[in-house]
Tab-separated table of C-alpha atoms and ligand atoms in Angstrom:
chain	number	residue	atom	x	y	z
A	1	UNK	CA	-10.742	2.395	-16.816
A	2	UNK	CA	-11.553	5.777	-17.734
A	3	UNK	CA	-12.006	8.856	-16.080
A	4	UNK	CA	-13.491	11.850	-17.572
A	5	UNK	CA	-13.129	15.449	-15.265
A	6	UNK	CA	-16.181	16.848	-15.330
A	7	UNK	CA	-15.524	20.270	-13.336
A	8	UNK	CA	-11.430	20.506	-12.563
A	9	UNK	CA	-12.133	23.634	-10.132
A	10	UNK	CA	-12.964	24.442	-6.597
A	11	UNK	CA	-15.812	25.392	-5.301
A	12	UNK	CA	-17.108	28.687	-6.741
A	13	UNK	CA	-15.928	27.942	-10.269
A	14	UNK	CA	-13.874	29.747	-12.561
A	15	UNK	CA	-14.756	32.150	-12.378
A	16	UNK	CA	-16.752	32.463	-9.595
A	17	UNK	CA	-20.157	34.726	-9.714
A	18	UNK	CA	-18.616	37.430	-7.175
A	19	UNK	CA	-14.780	37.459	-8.086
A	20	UNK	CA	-13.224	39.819	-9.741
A	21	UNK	CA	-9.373	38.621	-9.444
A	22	UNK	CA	-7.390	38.338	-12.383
A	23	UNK	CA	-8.233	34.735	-13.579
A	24	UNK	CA	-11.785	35.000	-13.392
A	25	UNK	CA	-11.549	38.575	-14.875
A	26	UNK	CA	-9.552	36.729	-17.397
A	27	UNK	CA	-11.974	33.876	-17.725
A	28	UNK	CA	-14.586	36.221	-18.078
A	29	UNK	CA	-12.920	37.875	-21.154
A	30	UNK	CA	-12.010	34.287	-22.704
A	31	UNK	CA	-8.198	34.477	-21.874
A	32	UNK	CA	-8.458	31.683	-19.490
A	33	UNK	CA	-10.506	28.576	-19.967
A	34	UNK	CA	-13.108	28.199	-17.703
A	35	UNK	CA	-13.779	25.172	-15.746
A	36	UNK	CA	-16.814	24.233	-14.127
A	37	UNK	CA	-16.743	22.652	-9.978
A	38	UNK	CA	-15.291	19.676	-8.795
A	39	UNK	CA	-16.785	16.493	-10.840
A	40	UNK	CA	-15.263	13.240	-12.126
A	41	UNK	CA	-16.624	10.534	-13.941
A	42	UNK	CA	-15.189	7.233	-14.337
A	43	UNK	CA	-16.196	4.196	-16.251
A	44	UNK	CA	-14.874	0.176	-16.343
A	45	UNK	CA	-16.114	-0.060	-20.054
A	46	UNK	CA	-17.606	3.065	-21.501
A	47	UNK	CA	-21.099	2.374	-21.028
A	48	UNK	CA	-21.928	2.485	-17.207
A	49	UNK	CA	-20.828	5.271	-15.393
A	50	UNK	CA	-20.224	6.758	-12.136
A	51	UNK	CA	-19.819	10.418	-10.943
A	52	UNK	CA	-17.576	11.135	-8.431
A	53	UNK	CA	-19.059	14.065	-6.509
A	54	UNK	CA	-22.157	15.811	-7.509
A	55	UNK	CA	-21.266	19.745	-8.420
A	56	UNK	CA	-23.791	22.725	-8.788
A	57	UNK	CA	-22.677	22.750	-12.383
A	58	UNK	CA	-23.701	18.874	-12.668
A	59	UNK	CA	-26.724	19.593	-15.252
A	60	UNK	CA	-24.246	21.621	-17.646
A	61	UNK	CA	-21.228	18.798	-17.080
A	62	UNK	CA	-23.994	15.465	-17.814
A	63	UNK	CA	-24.892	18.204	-21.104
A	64	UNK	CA	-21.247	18.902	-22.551
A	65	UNK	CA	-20.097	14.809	-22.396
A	66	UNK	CA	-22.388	12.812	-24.758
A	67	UNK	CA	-21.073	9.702	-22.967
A	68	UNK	CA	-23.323	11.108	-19.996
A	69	UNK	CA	-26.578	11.200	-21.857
A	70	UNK	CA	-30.054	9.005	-22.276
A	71	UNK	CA	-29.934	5.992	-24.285
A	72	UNK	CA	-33.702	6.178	-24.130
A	73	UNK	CA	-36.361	7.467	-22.692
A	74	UNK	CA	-36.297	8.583	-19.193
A	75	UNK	CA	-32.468	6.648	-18.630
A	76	UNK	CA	-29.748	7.803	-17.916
A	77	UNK	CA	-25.795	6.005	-18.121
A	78	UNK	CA	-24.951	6.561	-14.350
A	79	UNK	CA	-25.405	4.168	-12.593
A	80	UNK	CA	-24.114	5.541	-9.570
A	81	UNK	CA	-22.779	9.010	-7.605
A	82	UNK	CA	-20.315	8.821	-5.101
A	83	UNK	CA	-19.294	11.528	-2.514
A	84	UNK	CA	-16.461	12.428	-0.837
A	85	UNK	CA	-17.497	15.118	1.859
A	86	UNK	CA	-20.419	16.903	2.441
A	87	UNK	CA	-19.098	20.557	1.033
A	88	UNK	CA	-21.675	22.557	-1.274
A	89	UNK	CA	-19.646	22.106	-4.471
A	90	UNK	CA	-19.911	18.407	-3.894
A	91	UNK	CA	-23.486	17.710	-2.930
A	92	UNK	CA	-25.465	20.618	-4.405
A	93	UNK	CA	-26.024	18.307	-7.731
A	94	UNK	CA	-27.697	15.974	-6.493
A	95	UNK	CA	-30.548	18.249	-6.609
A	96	UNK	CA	-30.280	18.174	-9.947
A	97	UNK	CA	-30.276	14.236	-10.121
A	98	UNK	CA	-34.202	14.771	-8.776
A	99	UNK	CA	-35.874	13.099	-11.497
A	100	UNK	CA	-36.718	9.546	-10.777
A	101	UNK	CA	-34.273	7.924	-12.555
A	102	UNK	CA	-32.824	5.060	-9.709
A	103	UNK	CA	-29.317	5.323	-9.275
A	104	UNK	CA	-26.828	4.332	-6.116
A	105	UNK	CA	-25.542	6.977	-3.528
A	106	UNK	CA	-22.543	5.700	-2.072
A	107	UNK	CA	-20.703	7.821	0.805
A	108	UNK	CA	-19.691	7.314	4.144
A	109	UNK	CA	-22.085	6.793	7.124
A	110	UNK	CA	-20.791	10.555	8.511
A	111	UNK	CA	-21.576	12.140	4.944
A	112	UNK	CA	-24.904	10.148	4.351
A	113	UNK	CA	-26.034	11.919	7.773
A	114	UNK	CA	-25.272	15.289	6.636
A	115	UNK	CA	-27.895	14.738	3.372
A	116	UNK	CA	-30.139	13.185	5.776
A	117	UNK	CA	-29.555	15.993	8.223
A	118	UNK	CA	-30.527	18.296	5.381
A	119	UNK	CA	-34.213	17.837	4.669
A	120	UNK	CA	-34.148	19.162	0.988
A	121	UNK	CA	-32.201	15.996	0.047
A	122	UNK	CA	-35.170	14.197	0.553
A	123	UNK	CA	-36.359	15.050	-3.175
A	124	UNK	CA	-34.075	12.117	-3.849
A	125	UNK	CA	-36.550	9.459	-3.615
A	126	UNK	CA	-35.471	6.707	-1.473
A	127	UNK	CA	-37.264	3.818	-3.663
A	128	UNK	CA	-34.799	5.265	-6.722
A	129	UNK	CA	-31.891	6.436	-5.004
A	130	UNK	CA	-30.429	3.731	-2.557
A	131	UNK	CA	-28.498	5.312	0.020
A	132	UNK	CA	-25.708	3.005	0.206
A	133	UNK	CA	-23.138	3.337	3.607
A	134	UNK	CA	-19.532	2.835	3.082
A	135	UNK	CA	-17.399	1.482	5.601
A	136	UNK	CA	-13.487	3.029	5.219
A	137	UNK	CA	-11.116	0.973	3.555
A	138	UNK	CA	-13.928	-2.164	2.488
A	139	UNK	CA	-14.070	-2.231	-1.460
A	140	UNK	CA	-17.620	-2.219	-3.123
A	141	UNK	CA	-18.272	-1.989	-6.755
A	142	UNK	CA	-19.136	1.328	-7.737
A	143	UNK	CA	-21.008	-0.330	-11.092
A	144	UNK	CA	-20.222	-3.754	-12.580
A	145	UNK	CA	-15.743	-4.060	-12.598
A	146	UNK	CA	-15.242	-1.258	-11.270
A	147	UNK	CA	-14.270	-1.057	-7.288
A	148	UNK	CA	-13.722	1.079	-4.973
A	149	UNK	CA	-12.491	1.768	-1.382
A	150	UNK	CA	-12.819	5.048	0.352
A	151	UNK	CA	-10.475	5.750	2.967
A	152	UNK	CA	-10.410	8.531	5.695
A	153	UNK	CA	-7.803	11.570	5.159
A	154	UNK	CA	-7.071	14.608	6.840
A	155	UNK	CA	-10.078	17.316	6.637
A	156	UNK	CA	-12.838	18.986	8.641
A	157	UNK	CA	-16.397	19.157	8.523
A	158	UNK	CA	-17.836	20.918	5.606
A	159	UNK	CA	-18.317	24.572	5.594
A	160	UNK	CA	-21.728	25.353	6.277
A	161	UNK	CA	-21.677	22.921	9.840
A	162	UNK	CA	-18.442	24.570	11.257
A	163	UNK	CA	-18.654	25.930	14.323
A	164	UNK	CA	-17.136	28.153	16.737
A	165	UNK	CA	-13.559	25.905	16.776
A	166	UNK	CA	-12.895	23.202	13.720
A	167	UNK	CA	-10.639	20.430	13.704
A	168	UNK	CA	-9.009	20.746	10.610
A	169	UNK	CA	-6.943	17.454	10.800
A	170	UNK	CA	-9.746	15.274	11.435
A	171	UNK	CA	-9.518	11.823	9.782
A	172	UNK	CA	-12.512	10.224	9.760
A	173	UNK	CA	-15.808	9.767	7.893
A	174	UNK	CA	-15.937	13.707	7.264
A	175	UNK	CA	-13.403	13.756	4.395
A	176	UNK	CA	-12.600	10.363	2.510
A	177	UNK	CA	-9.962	9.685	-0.692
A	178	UNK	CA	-11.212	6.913	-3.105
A	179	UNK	CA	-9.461	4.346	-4.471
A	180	UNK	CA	-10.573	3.154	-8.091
A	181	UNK	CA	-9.986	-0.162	-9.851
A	182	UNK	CA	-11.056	-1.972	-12.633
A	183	UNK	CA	-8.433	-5.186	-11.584
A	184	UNK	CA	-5.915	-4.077	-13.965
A	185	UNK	CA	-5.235	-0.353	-13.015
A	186	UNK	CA	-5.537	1.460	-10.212
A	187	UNK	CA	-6.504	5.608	-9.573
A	188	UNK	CA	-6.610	7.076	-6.509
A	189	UNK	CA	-9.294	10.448	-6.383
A	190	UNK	CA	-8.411	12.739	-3.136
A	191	UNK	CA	-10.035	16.351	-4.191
A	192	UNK	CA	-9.619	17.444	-0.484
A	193	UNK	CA	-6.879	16.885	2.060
A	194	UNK	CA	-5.723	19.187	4.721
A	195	UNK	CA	-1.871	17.454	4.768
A	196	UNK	CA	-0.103	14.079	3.446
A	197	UNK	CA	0.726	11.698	6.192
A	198	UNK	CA	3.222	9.083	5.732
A	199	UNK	CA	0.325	6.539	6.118
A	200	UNK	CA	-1.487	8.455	3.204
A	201	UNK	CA	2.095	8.598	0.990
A	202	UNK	CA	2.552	4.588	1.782
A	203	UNK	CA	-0.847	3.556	0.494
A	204	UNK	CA	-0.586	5.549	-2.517
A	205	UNK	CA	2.186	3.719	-3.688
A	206	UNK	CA	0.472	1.495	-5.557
A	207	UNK	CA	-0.981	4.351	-7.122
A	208	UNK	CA	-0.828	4.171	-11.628
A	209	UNK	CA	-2.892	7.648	-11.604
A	210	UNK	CA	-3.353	10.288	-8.573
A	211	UNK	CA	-5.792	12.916	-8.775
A	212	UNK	CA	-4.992	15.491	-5.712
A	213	UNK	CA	-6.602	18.334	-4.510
A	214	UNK	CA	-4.524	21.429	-6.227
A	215	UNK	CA	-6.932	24.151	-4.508
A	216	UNK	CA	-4.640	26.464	-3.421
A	217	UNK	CA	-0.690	27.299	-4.751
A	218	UNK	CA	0.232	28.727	-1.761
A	219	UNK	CA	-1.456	28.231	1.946
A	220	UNK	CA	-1.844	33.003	1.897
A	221	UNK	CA	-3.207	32.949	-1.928
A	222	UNK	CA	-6.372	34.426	-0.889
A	223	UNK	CA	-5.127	36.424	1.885
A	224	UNK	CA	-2.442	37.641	-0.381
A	225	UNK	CA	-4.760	38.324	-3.169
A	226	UNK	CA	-7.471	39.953	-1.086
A	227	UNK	CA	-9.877	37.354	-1.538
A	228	UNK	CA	-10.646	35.635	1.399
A	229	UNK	CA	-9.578	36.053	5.386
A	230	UNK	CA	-8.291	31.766	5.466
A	231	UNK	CA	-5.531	30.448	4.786
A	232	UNK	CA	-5.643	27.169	2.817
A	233	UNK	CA	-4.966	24.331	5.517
A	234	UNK	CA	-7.688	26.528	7.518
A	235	UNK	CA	-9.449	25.682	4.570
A	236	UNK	CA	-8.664	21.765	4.721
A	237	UNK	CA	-6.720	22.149	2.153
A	238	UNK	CA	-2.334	21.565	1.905
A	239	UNK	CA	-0.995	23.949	-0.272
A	240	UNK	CA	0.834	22.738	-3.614
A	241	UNK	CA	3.837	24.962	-3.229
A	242	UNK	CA	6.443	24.990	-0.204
A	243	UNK	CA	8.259	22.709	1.945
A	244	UNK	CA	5.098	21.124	3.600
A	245	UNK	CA	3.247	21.349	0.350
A	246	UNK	CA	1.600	18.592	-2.560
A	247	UNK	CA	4.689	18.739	-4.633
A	248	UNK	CA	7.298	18.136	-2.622
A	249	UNK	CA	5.351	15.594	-0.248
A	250	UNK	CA	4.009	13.474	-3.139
A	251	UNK	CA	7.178	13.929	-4.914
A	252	UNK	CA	8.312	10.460	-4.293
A	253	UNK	CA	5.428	8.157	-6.191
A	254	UNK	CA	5.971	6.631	-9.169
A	255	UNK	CA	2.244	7.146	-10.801
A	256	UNK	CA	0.658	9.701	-13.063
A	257	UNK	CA	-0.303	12.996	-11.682
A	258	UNK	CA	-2.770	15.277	-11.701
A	259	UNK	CA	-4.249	18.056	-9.958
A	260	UNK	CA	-7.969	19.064	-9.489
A	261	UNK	CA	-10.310	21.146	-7.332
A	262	UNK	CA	-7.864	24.308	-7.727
A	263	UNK	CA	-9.132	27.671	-6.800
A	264	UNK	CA	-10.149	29.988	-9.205
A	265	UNK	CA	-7.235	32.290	-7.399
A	266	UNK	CA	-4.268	29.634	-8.124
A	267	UNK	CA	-1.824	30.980	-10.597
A	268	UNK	CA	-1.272	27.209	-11.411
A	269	UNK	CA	-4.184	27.834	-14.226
A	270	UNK	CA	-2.412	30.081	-16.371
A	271	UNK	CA	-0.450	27.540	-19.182
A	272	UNK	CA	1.904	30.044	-19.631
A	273	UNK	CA	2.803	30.460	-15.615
A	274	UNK	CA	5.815	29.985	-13.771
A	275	UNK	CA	3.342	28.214	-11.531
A	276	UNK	CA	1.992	25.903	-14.484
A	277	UNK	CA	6.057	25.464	-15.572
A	278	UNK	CA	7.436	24.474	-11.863
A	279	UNK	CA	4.511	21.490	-11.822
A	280	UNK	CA	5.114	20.147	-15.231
A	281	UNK	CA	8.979	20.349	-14.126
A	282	UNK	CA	7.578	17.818	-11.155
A	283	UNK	CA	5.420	15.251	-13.353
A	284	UNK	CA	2.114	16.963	-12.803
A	285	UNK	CA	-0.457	17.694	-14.880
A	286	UNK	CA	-3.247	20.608	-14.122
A	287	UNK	CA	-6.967	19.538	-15.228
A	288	UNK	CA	-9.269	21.181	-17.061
A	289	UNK	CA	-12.977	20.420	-18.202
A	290	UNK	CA	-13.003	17.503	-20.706
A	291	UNK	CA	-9.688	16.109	-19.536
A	292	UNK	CA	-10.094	12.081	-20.375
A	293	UNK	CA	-7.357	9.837	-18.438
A	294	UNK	CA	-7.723	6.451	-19.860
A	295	UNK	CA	-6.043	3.371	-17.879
B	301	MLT	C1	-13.872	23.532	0.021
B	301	MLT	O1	-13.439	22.633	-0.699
B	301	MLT	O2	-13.140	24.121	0.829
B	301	MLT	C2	-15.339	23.832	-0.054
B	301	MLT	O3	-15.855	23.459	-1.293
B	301	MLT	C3	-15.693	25.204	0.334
B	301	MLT	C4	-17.096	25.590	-0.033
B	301	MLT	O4	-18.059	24.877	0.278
B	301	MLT	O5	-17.263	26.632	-0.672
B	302	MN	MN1	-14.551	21.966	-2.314
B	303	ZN	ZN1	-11.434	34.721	-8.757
């Protein structure tokens, strides 16, 4: 199996169009890399491939990995897109997957209704783009051998249907992990979760790679930093610092590590950070663009 990030960071970017904090400053000025939003790809064999959540910055990613592009004309080497919640930096690409070119769009029944609750979605032409409803924890095959299972873990609804009150430890069809497998390895792809339950930590331990959401080091960053008003489990997502946090909950499993969907405020970017040190020191590695894990 291999999996190919596409966009290692949150939604927004780094950096993000209206930040001015010190890594997208520094991103900006070419001191930090940047990284585009939250995007995998994964393959069985090379060839066929899957995207595992659809960023804004989708058109750019499918243009920077060769892998990604036409064989021919009008063709494309995805042969499916996979979602796993209905937030912006997740869904927004499809738009850019417009162009007639069939593929499958697997998600859960709660996460198909917000694209069909969302009329502009319907540019994805339902005799090309089969809309393809997930049950939690039933494997499928995402292309020919290679499965997956999506499974509910803790989150909320996304961002632009809260309302007044939100449930931020909803487990349900809202916010799913996925679980990848070609029959020999096995990756597990959870770019939001709001906390670990032991449930969670016991079916990860079959786990050879984890890719875990890494938005936020500390649940005040963007309080602290004067970017935002939310802390991060407000957010839906656990911090990777602290008692309660990533680290020390996920501590424990025996597979491969690596964080993605991290903030453009996490201090866990800079390579040269305490931050970036204290993970390594844990058996973590930080994504960026480009990163290829191969299984
Ligand atoms: C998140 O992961 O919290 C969302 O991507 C927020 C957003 O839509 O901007
Ligand atoms: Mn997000
Ligand atoms: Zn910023």
């Amino acid at each position: 199996m291999k999996i190919v990030v596409l966009g290692a960071a949150a939604g927004g970017g780094l950096p993000q169009w209206n930040c001015g904090c010190v890594n997208c400053n520094d991103a900006r000025a070419g001191r930090l890399r940047s990284s585009g939003q939250s995007s995998l790809a994964v393959s069985a064999d090379g060839s066929r491939w899957s995207i595992l959540n659809a960023s804004p910055d989708i058109r750019q990613q499918m243009q920077d990995r060769p892998v990604l592009h036409p064989q021919g004309l009008r063709d494309s080497p995805v042969a499916s897109v996979l979602v796993t919640n209905g937030d912006i930096d997740h869904i927004a690409g499809l738009l850019s997957l417009r162009e007639q070119t069939p593929f499958d769009l697997f998600a859960t029944a709660g996460i198909h209704e917000v694209l069909e609750g969302n009329r502009i979605f319907d540019a994805l032409a339902r005799d090309k783009v089969a809309r393809c409803r997930v049950a939690l924890d039933t494997p499928f095959a995402l292309h020919d051998g290679l499965d997956a299972m999506l499974f509910a873990v803790p989150g909320k609804v996304p961002l632009f249907m809260e309302g007044e009150t939100v449930d931020t430890g909803l487990i349900g069809e809202q916010t799913v992990g996925v679980r990848l497998s070609d029959g020999r390895s096995t990756a597990y792809y959870i770019p939001g979760c709001a906390h670990v339950p032991d449930d969670l930590l016991d079916r990860l331990s079959d786990a050879d790679h984890l890719l875990f959401d890494g938005t936020l080091w500390d649940d005040d960053e963007m309080i602290r930093s004067g970017t935002g008003i939310k802390t991060g489990r407000r957010m839906g997502h656990i911090p990777i610092s602290g008692p309660d946090g990533s680290m020390v909950r996920l501590t424990g499993l025996a597979a491969n590590k690596t964080y993605i969907h991290i903030n453009n405020t996490n201090p866990v970017w800079r390579e040269d950070g305490a931050e970036r040190a204290e993970v390594a020191r844990q058996g973590w590695q930080v994504a960026h663009d480009g990163l290829e894990i191969v299984l």
